[in-house]
mmCIF file of C-alpha atoms in Angstrom:
data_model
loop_
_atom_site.group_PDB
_atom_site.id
_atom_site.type_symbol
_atom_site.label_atom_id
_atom_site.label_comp_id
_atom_site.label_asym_id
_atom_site.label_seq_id
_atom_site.Cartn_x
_atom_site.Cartn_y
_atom_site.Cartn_z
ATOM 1 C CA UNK A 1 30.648 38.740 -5.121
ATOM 2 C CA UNK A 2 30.883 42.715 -5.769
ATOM 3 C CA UNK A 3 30.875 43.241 -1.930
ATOM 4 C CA UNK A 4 27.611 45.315 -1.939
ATOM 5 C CA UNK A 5 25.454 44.409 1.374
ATOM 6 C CA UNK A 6 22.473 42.016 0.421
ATOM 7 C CA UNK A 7 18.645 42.536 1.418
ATOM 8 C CA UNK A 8 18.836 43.230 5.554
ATOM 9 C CA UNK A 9 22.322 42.965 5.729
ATOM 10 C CA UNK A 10 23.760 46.101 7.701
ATOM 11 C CA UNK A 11 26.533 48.011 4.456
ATOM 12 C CA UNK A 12 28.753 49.400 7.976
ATOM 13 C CA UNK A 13 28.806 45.589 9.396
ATOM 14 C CA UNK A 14 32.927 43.724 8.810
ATOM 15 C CA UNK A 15 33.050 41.339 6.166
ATOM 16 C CA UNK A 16 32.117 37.936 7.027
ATOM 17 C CA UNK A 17 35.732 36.778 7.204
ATOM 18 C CA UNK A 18 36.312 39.155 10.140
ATOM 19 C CA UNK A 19 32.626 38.393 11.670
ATOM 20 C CA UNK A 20 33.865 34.513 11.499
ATOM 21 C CA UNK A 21 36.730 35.423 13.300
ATOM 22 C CA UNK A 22 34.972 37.743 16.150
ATOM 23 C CA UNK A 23 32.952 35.187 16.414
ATOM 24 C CA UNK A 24 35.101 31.962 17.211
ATOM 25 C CA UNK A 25 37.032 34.796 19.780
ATOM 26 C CA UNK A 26 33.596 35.491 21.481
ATOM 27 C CA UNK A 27 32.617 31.671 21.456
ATOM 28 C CA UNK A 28 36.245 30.805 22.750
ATOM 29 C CA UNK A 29 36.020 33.079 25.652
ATOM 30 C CA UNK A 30 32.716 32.055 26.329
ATOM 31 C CA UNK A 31 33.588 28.471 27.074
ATOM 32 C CA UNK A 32 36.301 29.284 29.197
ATOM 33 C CA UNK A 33 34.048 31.328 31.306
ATOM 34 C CA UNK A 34 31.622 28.899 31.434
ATOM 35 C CA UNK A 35 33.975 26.130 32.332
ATOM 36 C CA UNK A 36 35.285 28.434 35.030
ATOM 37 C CA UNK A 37 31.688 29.726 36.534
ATOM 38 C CA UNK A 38 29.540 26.730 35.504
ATOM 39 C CA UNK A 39 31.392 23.295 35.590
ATOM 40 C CA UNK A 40 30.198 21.933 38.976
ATOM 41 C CA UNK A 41 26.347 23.119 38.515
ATOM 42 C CA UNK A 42 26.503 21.527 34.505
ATOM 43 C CA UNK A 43 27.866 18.062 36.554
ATOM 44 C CA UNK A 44 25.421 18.236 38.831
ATOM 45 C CA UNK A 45 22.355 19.367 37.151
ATOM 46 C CA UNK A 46 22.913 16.807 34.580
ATOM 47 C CA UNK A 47 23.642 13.895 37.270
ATOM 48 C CA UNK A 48 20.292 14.855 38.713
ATOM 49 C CA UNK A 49 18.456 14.768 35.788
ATOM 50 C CA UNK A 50 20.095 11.540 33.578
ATOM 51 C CA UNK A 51 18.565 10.034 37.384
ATOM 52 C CA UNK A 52 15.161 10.992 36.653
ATOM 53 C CA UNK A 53 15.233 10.107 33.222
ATOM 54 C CA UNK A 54 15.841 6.812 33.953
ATOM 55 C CA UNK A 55 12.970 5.872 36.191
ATOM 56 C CA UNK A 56 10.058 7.258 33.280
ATOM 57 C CA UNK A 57 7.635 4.514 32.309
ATOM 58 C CA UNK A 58 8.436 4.009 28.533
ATOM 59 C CA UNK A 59 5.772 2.947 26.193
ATOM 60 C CA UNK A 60 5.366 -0.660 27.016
ATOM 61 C CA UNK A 61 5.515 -0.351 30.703
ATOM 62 C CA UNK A 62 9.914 -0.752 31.083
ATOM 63 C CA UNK A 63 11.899 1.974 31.808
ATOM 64 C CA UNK A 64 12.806 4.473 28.705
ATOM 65 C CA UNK A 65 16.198 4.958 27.583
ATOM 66 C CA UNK A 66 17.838 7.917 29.517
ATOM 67 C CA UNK A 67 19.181 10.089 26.771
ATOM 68 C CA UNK A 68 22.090 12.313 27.133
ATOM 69 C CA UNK A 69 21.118 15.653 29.122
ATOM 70 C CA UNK A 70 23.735 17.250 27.019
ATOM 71 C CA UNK A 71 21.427 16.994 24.106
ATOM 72 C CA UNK A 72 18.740 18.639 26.253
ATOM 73 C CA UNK A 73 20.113 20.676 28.807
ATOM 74 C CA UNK A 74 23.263 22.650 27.753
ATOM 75 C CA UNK A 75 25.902 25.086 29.846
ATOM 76 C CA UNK A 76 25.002 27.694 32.114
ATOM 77 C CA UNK A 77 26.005 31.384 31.364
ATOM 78 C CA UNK A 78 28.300 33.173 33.005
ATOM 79 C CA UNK A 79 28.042 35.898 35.384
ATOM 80 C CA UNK A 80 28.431 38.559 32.971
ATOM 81 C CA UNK A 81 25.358 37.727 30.605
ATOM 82 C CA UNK A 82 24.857 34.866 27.720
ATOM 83 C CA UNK A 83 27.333 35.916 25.121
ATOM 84 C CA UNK A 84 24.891 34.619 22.618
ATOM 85 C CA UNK A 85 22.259 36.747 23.612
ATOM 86 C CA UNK A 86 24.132 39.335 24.053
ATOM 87 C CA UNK A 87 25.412 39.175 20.369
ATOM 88 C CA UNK A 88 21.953 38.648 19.611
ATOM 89 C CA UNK A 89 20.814 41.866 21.068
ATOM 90 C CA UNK A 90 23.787 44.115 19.035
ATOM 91 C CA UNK A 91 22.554 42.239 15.991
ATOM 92 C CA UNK A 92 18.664 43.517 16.984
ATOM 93 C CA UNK A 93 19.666 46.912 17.748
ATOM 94 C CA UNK A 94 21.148 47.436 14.637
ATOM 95 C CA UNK A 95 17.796 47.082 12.637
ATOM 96 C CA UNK A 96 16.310 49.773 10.942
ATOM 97 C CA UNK A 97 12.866 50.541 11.767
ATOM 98 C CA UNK A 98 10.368 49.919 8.563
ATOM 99 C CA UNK A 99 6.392 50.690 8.388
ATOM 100 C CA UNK A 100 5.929 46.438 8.660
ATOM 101 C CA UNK A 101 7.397 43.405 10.659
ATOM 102 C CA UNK A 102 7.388 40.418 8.573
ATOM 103 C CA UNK A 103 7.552 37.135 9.669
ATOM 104 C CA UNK A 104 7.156 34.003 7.837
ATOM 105 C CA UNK A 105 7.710 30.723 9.015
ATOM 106 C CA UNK A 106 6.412 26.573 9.679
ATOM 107 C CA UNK A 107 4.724 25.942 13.352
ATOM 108 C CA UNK A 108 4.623 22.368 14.486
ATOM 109 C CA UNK A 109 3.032 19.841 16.407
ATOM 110 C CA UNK A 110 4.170 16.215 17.297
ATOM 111 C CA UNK A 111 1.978 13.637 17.761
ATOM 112 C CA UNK A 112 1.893 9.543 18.618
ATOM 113 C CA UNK A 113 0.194 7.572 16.100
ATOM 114 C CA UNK A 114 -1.948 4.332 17.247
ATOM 115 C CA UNK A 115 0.874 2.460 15.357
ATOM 116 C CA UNK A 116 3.375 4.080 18.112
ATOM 117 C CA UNK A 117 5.391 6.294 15.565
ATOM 118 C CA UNK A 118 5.176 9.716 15.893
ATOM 119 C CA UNK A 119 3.975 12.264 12.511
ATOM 120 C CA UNK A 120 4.095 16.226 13.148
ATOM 121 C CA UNK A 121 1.496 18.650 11.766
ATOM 122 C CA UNK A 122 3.069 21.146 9.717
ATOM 123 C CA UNK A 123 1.571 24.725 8.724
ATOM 124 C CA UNK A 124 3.275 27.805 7.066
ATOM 125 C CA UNK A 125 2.334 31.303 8.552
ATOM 126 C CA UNK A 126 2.858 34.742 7.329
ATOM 127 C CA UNK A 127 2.281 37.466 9.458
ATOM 128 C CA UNK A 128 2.682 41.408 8.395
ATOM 129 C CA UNK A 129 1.864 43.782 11.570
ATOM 130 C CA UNK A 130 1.968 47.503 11.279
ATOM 131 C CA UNK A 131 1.204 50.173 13.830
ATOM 132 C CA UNK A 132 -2.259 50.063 13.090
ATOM 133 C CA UNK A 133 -3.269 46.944 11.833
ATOM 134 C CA UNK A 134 -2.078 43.040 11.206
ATOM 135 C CA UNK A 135 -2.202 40.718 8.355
ATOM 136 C CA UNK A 136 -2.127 36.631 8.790
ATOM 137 C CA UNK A 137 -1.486 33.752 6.253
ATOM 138 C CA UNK A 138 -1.696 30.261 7.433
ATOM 139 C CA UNK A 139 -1.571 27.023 5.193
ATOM 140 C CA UNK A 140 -1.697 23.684 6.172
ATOM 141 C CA UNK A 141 0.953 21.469 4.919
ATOM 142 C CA UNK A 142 0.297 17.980 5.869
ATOM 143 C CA UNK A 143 1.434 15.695 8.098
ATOM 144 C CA UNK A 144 4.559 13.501 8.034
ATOM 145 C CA UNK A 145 6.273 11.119 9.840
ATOM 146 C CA UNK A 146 8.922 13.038 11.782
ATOM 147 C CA UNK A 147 11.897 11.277 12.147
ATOM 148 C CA UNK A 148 13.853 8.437 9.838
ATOM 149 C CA UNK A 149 12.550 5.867 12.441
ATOM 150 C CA UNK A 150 9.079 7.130 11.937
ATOM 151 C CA UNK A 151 9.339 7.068 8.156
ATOM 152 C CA UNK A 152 10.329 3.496 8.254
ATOM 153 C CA UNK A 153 7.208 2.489 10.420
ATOM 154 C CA UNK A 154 5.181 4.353 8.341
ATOM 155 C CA UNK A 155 5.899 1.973 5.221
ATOM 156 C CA UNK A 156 5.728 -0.863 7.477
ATOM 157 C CA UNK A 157 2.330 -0.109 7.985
ATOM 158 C CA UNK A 158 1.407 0.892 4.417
ATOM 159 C CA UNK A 159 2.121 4.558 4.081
ATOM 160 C CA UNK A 160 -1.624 5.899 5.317
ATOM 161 C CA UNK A 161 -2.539 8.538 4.503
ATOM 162 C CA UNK A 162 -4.163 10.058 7.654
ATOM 163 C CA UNK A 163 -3.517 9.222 11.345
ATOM 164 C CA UNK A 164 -6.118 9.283 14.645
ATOM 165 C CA UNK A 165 -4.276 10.753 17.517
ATOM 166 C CA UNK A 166 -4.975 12.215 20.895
ATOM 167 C CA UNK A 167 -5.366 16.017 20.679
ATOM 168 C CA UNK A 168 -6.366 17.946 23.330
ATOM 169 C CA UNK A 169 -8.299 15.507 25.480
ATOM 170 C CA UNK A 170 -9.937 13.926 22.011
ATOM 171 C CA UNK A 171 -9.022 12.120 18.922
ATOM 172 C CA UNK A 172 -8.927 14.102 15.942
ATOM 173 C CA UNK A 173 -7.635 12.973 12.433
ATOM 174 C CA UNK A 174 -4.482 14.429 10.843
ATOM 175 C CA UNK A 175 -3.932 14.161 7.134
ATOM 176 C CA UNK A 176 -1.227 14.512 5.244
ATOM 177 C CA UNK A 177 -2.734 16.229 2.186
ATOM 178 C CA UNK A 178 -1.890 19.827 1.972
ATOM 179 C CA UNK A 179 -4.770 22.703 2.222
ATOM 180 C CA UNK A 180 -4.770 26.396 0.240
ATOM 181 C CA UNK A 181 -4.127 29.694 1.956
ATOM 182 C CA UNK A 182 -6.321 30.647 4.553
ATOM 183 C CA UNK A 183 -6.027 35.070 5.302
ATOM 184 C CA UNK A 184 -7.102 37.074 8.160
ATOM 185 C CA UNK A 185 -7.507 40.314 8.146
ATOM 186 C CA UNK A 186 -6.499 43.233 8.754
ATOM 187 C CA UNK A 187 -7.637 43.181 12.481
ATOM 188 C CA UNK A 188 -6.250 45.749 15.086
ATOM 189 C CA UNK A 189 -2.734 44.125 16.368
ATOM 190 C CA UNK A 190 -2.174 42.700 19.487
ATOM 191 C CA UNK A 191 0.236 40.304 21.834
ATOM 192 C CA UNK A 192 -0.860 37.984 24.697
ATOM 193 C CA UNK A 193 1.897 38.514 27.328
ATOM 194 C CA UNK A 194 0.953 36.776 30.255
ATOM 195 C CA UNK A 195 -2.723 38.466 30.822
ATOM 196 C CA UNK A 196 -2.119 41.494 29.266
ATOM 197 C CA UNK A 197 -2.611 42.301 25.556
ATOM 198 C CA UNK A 198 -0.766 45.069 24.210
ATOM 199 C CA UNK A 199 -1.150 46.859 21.232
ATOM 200 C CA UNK A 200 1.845 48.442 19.066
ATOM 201 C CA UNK A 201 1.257 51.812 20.726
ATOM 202 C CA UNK A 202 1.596 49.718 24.394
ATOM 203 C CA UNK A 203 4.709 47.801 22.652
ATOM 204 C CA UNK A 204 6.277 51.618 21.857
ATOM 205 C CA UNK A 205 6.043 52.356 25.890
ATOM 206 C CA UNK A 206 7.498 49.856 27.355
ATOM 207 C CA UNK A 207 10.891 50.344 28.692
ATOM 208 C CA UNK A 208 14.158 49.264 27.110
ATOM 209 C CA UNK A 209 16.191 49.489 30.107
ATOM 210 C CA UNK A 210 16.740 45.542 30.484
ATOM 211 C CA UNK A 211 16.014 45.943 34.772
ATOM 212 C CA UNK A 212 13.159 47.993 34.028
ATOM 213 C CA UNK A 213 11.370 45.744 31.437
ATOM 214 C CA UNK A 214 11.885 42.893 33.522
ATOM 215 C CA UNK A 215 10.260 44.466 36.228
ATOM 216 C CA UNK A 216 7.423 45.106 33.940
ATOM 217 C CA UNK A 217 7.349 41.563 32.733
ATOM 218 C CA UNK A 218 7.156 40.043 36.291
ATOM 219 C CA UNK A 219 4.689 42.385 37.250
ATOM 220 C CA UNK A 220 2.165 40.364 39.415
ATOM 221 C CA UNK A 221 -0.625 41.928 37.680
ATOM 222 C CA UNK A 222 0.586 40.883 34.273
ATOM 223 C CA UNK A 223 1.782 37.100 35.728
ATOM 224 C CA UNK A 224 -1.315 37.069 37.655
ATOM 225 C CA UNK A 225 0.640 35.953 40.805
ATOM 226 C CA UNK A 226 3.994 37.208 42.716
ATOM 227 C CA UNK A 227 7.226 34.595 41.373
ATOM 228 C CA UNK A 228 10.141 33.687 42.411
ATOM 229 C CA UNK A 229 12.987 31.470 41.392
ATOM 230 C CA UNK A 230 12.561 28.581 38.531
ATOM 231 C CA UNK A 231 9.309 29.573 38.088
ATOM 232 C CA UNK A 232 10.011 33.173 37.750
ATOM 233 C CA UNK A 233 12.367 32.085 35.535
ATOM 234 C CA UNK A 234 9.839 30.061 33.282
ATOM 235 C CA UNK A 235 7.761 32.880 33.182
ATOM 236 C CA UNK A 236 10.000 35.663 32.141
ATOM 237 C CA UNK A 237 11.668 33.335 29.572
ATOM 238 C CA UNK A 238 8.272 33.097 28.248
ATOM 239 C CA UNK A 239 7.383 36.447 27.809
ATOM 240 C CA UNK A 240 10.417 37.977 26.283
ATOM 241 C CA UNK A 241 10.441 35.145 23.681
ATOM 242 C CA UNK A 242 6.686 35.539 23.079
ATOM 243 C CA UNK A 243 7.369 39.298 22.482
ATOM 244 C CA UNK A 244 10.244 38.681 20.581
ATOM 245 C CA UNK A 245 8.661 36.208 18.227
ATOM 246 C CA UNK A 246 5.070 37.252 18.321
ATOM 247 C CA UNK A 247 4.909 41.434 18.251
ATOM 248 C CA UNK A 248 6.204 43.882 15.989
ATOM 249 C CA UNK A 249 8.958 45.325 18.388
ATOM 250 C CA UNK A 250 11.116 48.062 17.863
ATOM 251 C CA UNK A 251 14.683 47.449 17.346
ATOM 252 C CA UNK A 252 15.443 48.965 20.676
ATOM 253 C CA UNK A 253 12.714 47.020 22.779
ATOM 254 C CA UNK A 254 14.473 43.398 20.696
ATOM 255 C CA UNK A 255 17.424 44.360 22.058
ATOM 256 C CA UNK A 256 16.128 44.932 25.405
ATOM 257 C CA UNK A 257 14.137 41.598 25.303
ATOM 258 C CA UNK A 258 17.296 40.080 24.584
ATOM 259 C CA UNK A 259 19.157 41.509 27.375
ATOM 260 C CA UNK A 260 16.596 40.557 29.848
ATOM 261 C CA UNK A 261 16.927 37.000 28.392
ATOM 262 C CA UNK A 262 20.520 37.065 28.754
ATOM 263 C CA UNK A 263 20.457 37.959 32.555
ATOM 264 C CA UNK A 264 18.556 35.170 33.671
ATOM 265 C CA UNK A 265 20.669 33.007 35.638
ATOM 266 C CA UNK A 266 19.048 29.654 34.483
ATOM 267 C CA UNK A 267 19.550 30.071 30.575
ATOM 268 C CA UNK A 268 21.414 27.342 29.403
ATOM 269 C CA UNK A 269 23.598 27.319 25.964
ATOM 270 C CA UNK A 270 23.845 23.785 23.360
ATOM 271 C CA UNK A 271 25.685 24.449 20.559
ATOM 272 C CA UNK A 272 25.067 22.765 17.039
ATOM 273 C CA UNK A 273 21.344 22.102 17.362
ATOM 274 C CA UNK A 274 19.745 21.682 14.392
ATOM 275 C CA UNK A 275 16.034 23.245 14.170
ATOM 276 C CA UNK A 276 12.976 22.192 13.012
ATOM 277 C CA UNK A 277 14.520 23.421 8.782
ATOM 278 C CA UNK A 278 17.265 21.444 9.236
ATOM 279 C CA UNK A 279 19.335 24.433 10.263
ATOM 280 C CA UNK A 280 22.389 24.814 12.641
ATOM 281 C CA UNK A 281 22.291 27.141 15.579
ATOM 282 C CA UNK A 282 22.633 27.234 18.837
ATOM 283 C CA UNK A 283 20.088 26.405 21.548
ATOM 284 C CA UNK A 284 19.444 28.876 24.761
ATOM 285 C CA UNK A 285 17.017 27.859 27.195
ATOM 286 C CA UNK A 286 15.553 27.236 30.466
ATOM 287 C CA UNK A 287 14.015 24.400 31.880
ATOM 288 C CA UNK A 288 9.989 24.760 32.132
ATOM 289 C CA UNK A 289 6.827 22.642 33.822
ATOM 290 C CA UNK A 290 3.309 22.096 33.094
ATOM 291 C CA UNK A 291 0.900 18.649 33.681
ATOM 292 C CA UNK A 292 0.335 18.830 29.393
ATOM 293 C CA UNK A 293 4.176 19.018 28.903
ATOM 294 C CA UNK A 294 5.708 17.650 31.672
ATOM 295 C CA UNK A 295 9.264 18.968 32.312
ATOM 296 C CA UNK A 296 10.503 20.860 29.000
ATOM 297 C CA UNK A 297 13.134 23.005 28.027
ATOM 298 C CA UNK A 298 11.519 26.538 26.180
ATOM 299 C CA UNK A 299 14.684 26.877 23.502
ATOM 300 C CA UNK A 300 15.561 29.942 21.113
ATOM 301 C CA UNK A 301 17.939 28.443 18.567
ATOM 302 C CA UNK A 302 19.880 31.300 17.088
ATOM 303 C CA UNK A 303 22.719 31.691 14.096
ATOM 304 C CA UNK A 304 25.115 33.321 16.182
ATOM 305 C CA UNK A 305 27.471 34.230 12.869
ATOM 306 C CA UNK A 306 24.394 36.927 12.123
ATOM 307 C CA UNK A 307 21.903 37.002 15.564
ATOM 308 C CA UNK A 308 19.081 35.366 13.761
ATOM 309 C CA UNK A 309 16.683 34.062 15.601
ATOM 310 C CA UNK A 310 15.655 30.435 13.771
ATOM 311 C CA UNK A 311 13.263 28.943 16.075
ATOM 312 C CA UNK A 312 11.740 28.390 19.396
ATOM 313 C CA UNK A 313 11.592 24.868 20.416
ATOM 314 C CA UNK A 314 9.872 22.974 23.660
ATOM 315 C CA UNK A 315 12.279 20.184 23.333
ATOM 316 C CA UNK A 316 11.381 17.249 26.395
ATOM 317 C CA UNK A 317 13.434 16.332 29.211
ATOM 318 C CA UNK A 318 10.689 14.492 31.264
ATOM 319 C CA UNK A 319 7.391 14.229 29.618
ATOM 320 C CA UNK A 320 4.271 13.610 31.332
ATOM 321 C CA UNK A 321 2.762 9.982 31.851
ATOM 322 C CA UNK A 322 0.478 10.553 28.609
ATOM 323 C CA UNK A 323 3.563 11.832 26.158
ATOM 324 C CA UNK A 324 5.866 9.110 27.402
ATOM 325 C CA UNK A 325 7.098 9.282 23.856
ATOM 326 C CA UNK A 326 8.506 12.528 24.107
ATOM 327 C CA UNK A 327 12.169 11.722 25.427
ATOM 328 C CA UNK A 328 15.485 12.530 24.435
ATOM 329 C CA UNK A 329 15.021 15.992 23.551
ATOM 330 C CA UNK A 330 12.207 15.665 21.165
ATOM 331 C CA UNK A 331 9.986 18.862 20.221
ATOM 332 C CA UNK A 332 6.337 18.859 21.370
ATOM 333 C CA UNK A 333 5.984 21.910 19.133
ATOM 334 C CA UNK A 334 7.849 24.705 17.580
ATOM 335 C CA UNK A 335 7.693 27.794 15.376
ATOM 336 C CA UNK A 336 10.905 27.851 12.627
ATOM 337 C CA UNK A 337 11.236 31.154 11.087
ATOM 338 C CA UNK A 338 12.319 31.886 7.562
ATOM 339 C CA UNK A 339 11.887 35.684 7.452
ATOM 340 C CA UNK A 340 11.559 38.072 10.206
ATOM 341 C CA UNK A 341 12.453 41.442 9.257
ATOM 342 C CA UNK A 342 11.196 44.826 9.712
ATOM 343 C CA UNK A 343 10.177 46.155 5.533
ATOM 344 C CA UNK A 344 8.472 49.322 4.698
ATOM 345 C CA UNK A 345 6.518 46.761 2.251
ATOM 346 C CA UNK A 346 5.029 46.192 -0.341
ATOM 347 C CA UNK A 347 1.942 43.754 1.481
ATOM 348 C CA UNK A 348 1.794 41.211 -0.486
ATOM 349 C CA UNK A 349 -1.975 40.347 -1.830
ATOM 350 C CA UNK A 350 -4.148 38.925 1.040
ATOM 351 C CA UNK A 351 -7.041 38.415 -0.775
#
């Protein structure tokens, strides 16, 4: 190594000897205050929920193995703000500012097979979103069985090919043969945040004073109702990860989206969660609802050593009575990213 800072790498940031140690320090001090702040509501959160694990139907009518909340539901922050967020947000605010975001990345969907093991749908994305216009890659990569359980089923059955499962209130047929690039575009860009879509000149107003964008963001008329508490919670989870992950913000507004993120009481921190690339990061969350999902925790797994953001993850806690297969903290979907960075380019050739 000749010590000269690789692509996206900040030359002014300490060597990774001394990030290392900062980082076991801030980790360190962030269990201790968590232990202090958050001991009793971990013990009793958990308690509450290993109960109402135990009492969903599993798939052959006897109640499913309760798996360990602690590989669902991690610790609560402390009063002063998730350190991992926070670190997150000095990591985003240190970005420079190019003409493109670039993000690239595998989305994925799990599903139950008639043969009761479960395969995930796999596609690669590329997005590159400029002020004025966006760019979109997908490819379909075929499905697999997703875990070494469901690999082993698979060849007991005879390694098929293609699988009927139930997809939105249908059967549709997954395959696991891969497809060719599909591109869109350019269009004008735009982000779905709750029901408002912004464009990157709306993206440039919004505040980045944390109170102030959360405001926005809980605005009834872009939540569509007034919320409070969990639900509020939900929400505003949602929308700062869906701008974070979805638009081409500034490196101020990241930060800020990060901040807002850290401030919500409810976030909860797992450490050494691997992510959907077979990456290790760690998992903040909060705990979600909806009749498709059941109850869910929305997850941002991040590399804390550098504040890059890996994936975002709806890992189950209680799925509903028609996903009774999704327990133990496994992922009804997710987006894993490989590169998200802001370039001034080349594009590469989307024709």
């Amino acid at each position: 190594m000749d010590g000269t800072a690789g692509p996206g790498e900040d030359p002014g940031a300490p060597a990774p000897d001394t990030r290392r140690r900062r980082l076991a320090d801030r980790r360190a001090e962030a269990r201790r205050r968590r232990t202090l702040v958050g001991v009793t509501i971990a013990a009793g959160a958990a308690a509450a929920l290993a109960i109402a694990m135990i009492v969903v139907p599993g798939a052959a009518g006897t109640p499913a193995a309760a798996p360990s909340p602690s590989t669902v539901i991690g610790t609560p922050a402390s009063s002063g703000g998730n350190p991992v967020l926070l670190d997150a947000a000095a990591h985003a605010e240190r970005e420079k500012k190019g003409r493109y975001r670039q993000v690239e990345g595998v989305r994925g969907v799990v599903y139950l097979t008639r043969h009761g093991y479960l395969v995930e749908k796999r596609e690669e994305f590329v997005t590159w979103s400029s002020a004025e216009q966006r760019w979109t890659g997908t490819r379909f990569l075929g499905a697999r069985p997703l875990r070494p359980r469901d690999e082993k089923a698979w060849r007991q059955t005879g390694k098929p090919s293609s699988w009927e499962v139930d997809a939105d209130g249908g059967t549709v047929t997954l395959s696991s043969k891969k497809r060719p690039w599909a591109h869109d575009g350019p269009r004008e860009p735009a982000v779905h945040v709750g029901r408002a879509v912004l464009t990157p000149d709306e993206l440039d107003d919004l505040p980045t004073d944390p109170a102030k964008l959360e405001t926005f963001l809980l605005d009834p008329k872009i939540q569509g109702e007034v919320l409070t508490g969990q639900k509020a919670d939900g929400r505003l989870f949602d929308a700062a990860a869906t701008l974070l992950t979805e638009a081409p913000a500034s490196p101020k507004l990241r930060a800020a989206l990060y901040r807002v993120l850290a401030d919500i009481a409810s976030v909860r921190t797992t450490e050494e969660v691997t992510d959907p690339l077979g990456r290790t990061g760690t998992a903040v969350g909060v705990t979600r609802t909806s009749p498709d999902m059941g109850a869910y925790e929305d997850r941002l797994i991040i590399d804390e050593a550098t504040g890059t953001l890996l994936a975002r993850v709806a890992a189950s806690i209680v799925p509903p009575a028609q996903k009774d297969w999704a327990v133990g903290g496994v992922p009804q979907h997710y987006q894993a990213y490989r590169t998200a960075r802001w370039t001034d380019g080349p594009l590469p050739d989307f024709a």
